[in-house]
CSV table of C-alpha atoms and ligand atoms in Angstrom, one decimal:
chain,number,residue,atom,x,y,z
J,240,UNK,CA,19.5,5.9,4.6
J,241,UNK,CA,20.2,4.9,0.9
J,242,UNK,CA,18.8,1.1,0.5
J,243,UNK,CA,16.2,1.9,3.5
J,244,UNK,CA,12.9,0.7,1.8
J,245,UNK,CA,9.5,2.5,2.6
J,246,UNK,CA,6.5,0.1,2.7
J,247,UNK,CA,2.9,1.3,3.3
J,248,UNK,CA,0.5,-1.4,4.6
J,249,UNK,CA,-2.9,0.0,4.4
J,250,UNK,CA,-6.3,-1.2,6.0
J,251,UNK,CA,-9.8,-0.2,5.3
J,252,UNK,CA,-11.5,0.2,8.3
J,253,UNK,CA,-14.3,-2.3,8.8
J,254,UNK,CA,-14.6,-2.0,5.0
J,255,UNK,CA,-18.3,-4.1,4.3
J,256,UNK,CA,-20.0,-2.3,7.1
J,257,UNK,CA,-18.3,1.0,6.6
J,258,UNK,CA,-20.0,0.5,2.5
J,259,UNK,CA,-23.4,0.1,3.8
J,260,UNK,CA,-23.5,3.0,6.6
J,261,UNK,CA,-22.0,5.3,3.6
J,262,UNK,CA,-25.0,4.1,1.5
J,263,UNK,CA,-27.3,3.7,3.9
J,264,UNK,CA,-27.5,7.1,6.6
J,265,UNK,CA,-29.7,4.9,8.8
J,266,UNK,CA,-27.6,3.0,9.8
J,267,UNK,CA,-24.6,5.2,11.1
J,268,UNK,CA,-24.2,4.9,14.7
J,269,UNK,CA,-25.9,1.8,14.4
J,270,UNK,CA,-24.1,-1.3,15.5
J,271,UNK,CA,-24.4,-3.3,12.0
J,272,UNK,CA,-23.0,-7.0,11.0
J,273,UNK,CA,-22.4,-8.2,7.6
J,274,UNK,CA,-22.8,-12.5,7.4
J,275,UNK,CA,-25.1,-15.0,7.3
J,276,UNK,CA,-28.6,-14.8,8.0
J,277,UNK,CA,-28.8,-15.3,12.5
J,278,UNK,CA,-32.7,-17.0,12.0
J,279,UNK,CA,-33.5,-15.4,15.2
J,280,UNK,CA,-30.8,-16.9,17.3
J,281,UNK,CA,-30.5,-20.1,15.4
J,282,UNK,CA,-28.5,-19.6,12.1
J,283,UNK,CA,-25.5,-21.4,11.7
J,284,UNK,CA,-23.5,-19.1,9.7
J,285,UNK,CA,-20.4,-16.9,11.3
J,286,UNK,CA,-20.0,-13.0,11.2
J,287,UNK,CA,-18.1,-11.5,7.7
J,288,UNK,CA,-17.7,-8.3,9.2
J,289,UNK,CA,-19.3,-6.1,11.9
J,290,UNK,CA,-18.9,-1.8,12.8
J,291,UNK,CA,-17.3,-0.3,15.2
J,292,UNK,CA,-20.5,-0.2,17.0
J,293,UNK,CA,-21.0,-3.9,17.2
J,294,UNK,CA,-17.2,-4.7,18.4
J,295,UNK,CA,-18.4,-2.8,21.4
J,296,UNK,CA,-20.5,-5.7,22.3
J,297,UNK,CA,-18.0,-8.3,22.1
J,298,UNK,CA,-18.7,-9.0,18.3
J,299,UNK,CA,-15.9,-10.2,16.1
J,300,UNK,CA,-15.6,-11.2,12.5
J,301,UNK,CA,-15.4,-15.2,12.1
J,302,UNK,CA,-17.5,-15.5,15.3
J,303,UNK,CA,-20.7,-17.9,15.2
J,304,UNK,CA,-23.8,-15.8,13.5
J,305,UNK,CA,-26.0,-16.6,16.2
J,306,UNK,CA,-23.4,-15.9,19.4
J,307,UNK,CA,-23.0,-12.4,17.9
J,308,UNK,CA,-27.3,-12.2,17.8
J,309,UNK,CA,-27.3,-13.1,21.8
J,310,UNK,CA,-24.5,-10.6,22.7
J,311,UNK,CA,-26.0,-7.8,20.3
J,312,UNK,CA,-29.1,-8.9,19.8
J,313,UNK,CA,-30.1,-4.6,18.8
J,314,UNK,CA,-27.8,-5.1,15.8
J,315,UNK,CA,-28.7,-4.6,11.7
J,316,UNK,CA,-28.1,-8.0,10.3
J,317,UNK,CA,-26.9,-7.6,6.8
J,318,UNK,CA,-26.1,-10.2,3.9
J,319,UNK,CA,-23.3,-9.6,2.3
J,320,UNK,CA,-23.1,-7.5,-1.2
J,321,UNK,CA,-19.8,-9.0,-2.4
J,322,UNK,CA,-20.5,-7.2,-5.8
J,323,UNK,CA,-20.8,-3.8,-4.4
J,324,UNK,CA,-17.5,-4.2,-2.3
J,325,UNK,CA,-15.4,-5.5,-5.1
J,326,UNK,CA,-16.3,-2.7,-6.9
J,327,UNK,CA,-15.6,-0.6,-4.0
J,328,UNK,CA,-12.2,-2.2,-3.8
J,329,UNK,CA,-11.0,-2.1,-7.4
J,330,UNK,CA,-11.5,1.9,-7.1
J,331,UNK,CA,-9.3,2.3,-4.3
J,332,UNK,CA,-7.2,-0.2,-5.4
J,333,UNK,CA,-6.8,1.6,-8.4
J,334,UNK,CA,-5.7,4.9,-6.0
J,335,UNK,CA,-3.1,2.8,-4.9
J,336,UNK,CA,-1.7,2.4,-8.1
J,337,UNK,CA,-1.7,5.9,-9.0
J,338,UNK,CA,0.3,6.8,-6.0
J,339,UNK,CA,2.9,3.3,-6.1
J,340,UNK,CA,4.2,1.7,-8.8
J,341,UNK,CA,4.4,-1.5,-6.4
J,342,UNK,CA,1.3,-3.0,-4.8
J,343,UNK,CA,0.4,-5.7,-3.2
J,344,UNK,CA,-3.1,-6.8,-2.9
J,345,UNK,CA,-3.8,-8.5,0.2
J,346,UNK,CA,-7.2,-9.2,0.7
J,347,UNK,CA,-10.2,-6.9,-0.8
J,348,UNK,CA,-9.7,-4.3,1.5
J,349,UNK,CA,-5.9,-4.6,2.3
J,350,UNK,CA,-2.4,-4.0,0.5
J,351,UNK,CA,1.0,-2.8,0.5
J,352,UNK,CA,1.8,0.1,-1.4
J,353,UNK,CA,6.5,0.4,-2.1
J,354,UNK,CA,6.4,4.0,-1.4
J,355,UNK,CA,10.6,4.0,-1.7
J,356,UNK,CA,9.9,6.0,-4.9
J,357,UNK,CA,7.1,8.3,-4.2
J,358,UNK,CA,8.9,9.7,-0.8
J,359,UNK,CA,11.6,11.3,0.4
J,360,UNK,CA,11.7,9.9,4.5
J,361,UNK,CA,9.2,9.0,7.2
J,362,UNK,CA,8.2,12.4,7.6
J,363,UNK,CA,7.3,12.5,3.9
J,364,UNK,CA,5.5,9.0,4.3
J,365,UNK,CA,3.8,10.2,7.2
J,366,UNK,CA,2.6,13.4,5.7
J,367,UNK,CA,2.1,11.9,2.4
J,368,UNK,CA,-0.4,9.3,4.2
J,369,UNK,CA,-2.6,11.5,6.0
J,370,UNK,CA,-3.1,13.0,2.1
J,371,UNK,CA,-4.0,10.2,0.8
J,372,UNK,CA,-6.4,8.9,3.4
J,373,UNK,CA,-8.0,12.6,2.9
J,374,UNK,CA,-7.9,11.4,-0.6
J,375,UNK,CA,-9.8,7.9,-0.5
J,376,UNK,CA,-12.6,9.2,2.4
J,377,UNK,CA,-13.4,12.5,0.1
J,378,UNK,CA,-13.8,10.5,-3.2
J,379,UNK,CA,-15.2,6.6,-1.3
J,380,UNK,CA,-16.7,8.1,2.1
J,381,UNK,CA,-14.4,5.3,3.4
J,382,UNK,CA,-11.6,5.9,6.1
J,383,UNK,CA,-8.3,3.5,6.3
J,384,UNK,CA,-5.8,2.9,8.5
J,385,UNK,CA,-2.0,3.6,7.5
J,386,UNK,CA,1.4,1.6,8.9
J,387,UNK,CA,4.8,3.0,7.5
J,388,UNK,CA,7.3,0.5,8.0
J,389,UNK,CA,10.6,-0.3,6.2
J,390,UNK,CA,9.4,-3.9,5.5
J,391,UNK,CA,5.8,-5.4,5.1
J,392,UNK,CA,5.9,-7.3,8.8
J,393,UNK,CA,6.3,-4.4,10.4
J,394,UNK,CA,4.0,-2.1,8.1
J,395,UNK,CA,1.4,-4.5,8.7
J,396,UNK,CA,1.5,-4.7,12.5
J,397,UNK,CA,1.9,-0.7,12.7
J,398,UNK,CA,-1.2,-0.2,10.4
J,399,UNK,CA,-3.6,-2.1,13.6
J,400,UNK,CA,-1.7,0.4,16.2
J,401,UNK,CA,-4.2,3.8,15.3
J,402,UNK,CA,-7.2,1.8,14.1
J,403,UNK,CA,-9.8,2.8,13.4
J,404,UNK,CA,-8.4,5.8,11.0
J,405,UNK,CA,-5.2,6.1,12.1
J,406,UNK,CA,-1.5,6.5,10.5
J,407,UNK,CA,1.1,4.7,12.4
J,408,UNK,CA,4.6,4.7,11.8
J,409,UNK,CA,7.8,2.5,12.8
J,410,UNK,CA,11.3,4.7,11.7
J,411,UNK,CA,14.1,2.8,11.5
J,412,UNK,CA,15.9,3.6,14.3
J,413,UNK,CA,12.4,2.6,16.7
J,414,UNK,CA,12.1,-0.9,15.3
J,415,UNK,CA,13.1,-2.6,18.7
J,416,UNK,CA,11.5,-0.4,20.9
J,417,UNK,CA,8.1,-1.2,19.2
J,418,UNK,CA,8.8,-4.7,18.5
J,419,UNK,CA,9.7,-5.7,22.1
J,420,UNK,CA,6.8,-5.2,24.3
J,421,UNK,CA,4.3,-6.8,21.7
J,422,UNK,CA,3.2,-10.3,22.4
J,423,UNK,CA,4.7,-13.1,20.0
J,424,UNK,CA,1.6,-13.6,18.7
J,425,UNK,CA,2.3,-10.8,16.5
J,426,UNK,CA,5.4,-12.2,14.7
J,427,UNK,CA,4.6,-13.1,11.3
J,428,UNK,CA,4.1,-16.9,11.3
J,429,UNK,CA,3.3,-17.6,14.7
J,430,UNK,CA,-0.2,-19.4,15.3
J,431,UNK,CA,-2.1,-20.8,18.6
J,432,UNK,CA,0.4,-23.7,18.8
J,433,UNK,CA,3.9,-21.8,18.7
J,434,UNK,CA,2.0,-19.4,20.6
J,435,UNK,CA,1.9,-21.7,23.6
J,436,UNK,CA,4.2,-23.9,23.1
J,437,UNK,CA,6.7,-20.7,23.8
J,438,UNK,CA,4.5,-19.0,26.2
J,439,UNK,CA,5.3,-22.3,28.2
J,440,UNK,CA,9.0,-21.7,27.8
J,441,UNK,CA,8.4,-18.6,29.5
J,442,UNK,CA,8.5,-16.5,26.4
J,443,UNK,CA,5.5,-13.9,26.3
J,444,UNK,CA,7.0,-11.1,24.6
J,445,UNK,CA,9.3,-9.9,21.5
J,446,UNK,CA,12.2,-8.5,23.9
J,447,UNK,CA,12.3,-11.6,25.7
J,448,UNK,CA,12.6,-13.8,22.4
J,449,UNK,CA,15.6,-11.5,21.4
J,450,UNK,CA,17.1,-12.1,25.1
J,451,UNK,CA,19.9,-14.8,25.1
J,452,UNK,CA,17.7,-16.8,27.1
J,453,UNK,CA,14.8,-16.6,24.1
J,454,UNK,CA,17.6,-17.2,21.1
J,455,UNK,CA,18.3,-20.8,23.0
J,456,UNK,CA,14.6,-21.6,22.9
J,457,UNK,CA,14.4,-20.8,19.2
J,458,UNK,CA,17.5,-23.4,18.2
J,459,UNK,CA,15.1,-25.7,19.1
J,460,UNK,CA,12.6,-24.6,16.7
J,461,UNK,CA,14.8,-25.1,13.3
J,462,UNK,CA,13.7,-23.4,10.3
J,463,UNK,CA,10.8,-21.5,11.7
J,464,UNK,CA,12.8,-20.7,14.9
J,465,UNK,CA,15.8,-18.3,12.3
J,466,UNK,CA,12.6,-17.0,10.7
J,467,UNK,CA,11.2,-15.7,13.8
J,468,UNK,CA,15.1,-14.7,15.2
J,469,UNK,CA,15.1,-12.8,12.2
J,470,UNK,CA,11.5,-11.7,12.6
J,471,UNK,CA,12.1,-10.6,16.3
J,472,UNK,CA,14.8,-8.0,15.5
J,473,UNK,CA,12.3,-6.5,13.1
J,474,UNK,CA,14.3,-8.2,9.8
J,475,UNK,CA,12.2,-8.7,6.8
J,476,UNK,CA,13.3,-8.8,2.9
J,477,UNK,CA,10.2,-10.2,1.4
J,478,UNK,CA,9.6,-8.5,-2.0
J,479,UNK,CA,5.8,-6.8,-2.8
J,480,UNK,CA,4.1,-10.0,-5.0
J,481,UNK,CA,2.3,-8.2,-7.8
J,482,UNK,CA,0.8,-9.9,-10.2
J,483,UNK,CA,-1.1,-7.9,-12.3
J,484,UNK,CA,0.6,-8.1,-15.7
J,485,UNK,CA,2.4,-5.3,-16.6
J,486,UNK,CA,0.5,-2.5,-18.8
J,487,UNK,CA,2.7,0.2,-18.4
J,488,UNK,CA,6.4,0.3,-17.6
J,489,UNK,CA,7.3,4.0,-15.6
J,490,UNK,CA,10.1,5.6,-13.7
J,491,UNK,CA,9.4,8.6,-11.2
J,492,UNK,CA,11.5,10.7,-9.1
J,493,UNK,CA,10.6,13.1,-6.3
J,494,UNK,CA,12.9,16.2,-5.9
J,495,UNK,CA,14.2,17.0,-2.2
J,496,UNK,CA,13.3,20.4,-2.4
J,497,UNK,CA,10.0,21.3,-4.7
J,498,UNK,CA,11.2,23.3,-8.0
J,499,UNK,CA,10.3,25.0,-10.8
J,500,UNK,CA,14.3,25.6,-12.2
J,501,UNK,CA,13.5,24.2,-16.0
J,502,UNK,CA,17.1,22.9,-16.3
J,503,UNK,CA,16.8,20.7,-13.8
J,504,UNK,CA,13.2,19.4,-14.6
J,505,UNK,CA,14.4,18.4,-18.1
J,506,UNK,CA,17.4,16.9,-17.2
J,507,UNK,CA,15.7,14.8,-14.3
J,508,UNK,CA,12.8,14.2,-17.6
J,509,UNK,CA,15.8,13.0,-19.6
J,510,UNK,CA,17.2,10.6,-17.0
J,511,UNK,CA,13.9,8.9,-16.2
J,512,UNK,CA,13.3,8.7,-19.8
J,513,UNK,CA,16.1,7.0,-19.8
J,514,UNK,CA,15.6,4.3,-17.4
J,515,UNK,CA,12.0,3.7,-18.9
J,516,UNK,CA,13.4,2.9,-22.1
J,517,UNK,CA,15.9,0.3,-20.7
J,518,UNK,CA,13.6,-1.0,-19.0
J,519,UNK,CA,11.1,-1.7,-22.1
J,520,UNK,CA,14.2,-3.3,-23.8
J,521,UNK,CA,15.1,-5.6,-20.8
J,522,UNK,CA,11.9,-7.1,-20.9
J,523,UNK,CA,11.6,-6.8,-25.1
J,524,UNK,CA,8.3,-4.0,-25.0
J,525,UNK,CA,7.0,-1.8,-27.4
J,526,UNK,CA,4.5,1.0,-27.2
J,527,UNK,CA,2.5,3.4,-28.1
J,528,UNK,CA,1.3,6.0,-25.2
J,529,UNK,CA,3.8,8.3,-23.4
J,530,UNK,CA,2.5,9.5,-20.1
J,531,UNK,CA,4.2,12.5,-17.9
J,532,UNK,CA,3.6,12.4,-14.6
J,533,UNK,CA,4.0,15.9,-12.1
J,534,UNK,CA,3.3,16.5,-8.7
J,535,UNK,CA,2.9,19.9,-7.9
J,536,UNK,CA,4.3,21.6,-4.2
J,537,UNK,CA,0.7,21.6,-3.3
J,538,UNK,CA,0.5,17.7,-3.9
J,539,UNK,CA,-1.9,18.0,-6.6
J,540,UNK,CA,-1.0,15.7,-9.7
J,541,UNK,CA,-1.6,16.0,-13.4
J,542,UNK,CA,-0.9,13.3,-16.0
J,543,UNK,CA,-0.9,14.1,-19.7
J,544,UNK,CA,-0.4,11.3,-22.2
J,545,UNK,CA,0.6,11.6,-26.1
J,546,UNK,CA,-0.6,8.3,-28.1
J,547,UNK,CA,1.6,7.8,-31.8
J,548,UNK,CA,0.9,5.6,-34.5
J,549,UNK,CA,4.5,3.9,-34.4
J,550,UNK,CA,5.5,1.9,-31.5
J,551,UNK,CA,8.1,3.8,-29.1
J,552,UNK,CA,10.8,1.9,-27.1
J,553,UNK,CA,14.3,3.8,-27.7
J,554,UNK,CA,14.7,7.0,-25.4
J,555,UNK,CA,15.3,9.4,-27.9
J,556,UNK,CA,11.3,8.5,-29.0
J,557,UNK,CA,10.4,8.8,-25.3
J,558,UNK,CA,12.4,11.8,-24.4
J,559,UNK,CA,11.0,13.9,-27.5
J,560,UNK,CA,7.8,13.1,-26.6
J,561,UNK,CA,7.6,13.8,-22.6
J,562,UNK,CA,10.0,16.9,-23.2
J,563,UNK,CA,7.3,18.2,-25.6
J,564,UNK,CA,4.5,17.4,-22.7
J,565,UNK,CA,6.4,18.7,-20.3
J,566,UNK,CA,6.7,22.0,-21.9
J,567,UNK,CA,3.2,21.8,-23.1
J,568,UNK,CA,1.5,21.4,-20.0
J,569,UNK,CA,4.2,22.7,-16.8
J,570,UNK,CA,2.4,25.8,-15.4
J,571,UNK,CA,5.8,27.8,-14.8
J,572,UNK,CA,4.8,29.7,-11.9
J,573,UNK,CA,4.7,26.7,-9.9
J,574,UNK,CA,6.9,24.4,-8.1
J,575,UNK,CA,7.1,20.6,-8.9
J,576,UNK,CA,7.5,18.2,-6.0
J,577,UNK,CA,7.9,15.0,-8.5
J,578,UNK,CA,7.9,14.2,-12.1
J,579,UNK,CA,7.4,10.8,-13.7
J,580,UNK,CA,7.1,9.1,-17.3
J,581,UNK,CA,5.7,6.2,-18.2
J,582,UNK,CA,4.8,4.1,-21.4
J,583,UNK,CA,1.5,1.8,-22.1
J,584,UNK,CA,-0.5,0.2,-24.1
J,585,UNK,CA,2.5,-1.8,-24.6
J,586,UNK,CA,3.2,-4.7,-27.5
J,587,UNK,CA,5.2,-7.4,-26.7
J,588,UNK,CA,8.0,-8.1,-29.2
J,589,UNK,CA,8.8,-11.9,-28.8
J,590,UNK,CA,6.6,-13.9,-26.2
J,591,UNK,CA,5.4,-12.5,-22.8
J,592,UNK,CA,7.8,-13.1,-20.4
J,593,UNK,CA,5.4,-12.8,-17.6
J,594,UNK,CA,8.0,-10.9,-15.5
J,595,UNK,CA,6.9,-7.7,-13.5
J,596,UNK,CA,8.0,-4.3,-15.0
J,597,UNK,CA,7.7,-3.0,-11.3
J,598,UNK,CA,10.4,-5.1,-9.2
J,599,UNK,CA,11.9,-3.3,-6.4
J,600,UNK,CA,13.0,0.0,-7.2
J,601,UNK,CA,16.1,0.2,-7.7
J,602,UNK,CA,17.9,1.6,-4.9
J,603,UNK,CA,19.4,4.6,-7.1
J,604,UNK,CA,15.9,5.9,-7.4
J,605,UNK,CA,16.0,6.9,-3.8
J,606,UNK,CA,16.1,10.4,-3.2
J,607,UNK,CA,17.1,11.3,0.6
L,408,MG,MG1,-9.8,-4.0,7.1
């Protein structure tokens, strides 16, 4: 399984309207819709969101503000409180970042989280998923839906398969199966046009575009017809884009088996501070705060940071430091699942190179 990347795509569930039935008790159970004001019929606006409750009427985001009054004419009509859902989105966004080095921002209520680091297998992913939705709707009163994929195209589709609050996900050896009965509208890349230009080549379906039949058809589509080729048999190597510069450069590693054998923990301390510290040279970084990471068995995580007054970058500075953590704050009696170090409030020794400290883990950092 070595080199098999693990790619969460998560999706809020009907994030504006799901922010104003949390604040607002009234209107749960309530079909509500988030847009432009519907003037009684004659606003010419479109729907930004709508609940669950609304969909049930035929109501769908982008639609014409006053169609959705006609077919749902019982609904709250809301105007959107952009600040209030930015706000919402930069907490959980910053969730993501606690549990992922590697995110990708999608929209405001979307990303993909590299999860390659932070578990073990699917069954990790899986399990690991259901804690963190736990996590998000316990501290934003906001469910999300989860798709575990080993690449973003098909993390993306599987996260709309459980929806609403749902965790869906495609292993490795399953790809085809779910990739063939799905409509080639699916495929990453293919609009209204392709869509029917295909469908009147007799190609409705995944499987059939795989067929030798549907690999003919695509020569004739040049670059866009090896893309979805490629697409079709579930293959895609597009990298997470993050593009927050880095504050903090961090190496975890989560064990196979949970353990609390101290040899191991400090020699697994050792290595990651290791890689941290080559990692601040390759991209010429200083600094000053040393963070330790650990995961307990039970899944609850504790960070605790040391600040110094000289800079740190060699790994003999990091290791001292997180060893001493380590041994200052590791309850004994309990078993660790993962352990991580990082460095921030970093200074930049020459000119910022503007490169991301989190690229794709590197595939030694995979534990399976
Ligand atoms: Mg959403």
């Amino acid at each position: 399984m070595t080199g098999t990347r693990i790619i969460y795509h998560i999706d809020m569930d009907a994030f504006y309207t799901s922010i104003e039935q949390r604040d607002n008790p009234s209107l749960r159970g309530r079909p509500v819709i988030v847009g432009s004001d519907p003037m009684q019929g004659k606003g010419r606006g479109v729907v930004a969101a709508c609940s669950y409750e609304a969909r049930k009427f035929g109501v769908h985001s982008a639609q014409p503000i006053s169609q959705a009054w006609r077919v749902c004419p019982g609904a709250v009509f809301l105007r959107p409180s952009m600040g209030k859902y930015q706000e919402n989105s930069r907490r959980i966004q910053a969730i993501f970042r606690e549990v992922s080095p590697s995110v990708e921002p999608l929209s405001i209520d979307e990303a993909f989280l590299d999860m390659s680091d932070a578990v073990l297998n699917f069954d990790d992913a899986i399990r690991f998923a259901y804690k963190l939705k736990r996590r998000i709707h316990k501290e934003e009163g906001l469910t999300a839906s989860v798709g575990i994929a080993a690449n973003k195209f098909l993390a993306k589709i599987a996260s709309d398969m459980r929806k609403p609050n749902g965790v869906y996900a495609v292993r490795p050896d399953k790809i085809q199966a779910f990739l063939d009965p799905l409509p080639i509208a699916k495929l990453w890349g293919v609009g209204p046009k392709t869509e029917s230009r295909l469908n009147n080549l007799g190609i409705d379906t995944v499987g059939q575009l795989r067929e030798p039949g549907g690999q003919e058809i695509l020569t004739k589509f040049g670059r866009q017809g090896k893309l979805l080729a490629q697409l079709a048999r579930g293959i895609d190597d597009r990298p997470l884009v993050t593009y927050r510069n880095p504050k903090s450069a961090g190496h975890e590693h989560t064990f196979a088996e949970d353990t609390r054998d101290r040899a191991i923990l400090l020699e697994t301390l050792h290595q990651l501070g290791e890689k941290v510290a080559l990692r601040l040279q390759k991209h010429g970084l200083q600094g000053r705060t040393v963070c330790l990471k650990l995961r307990y068995a039970n899944f609850t995580t504790i960070t605790r940071q040391s600040r110094s007054r000289m800079p740190v970058e060699t790994s003999d500075d990091i290791n001292r430091i997180s060893r001493d953590l380590f041994l200052l704050h590791w309850d004994r009696r309990r078993k660790i699942r993962l352990i991580g170090v990082s460095v921030s409030s970093l200074v930049d020794e020459s000119t910022d190179t503007g490169l991301p400290l989190f690229p794709r883990p590197d595939p030694g950092d995979l534990v399976f």
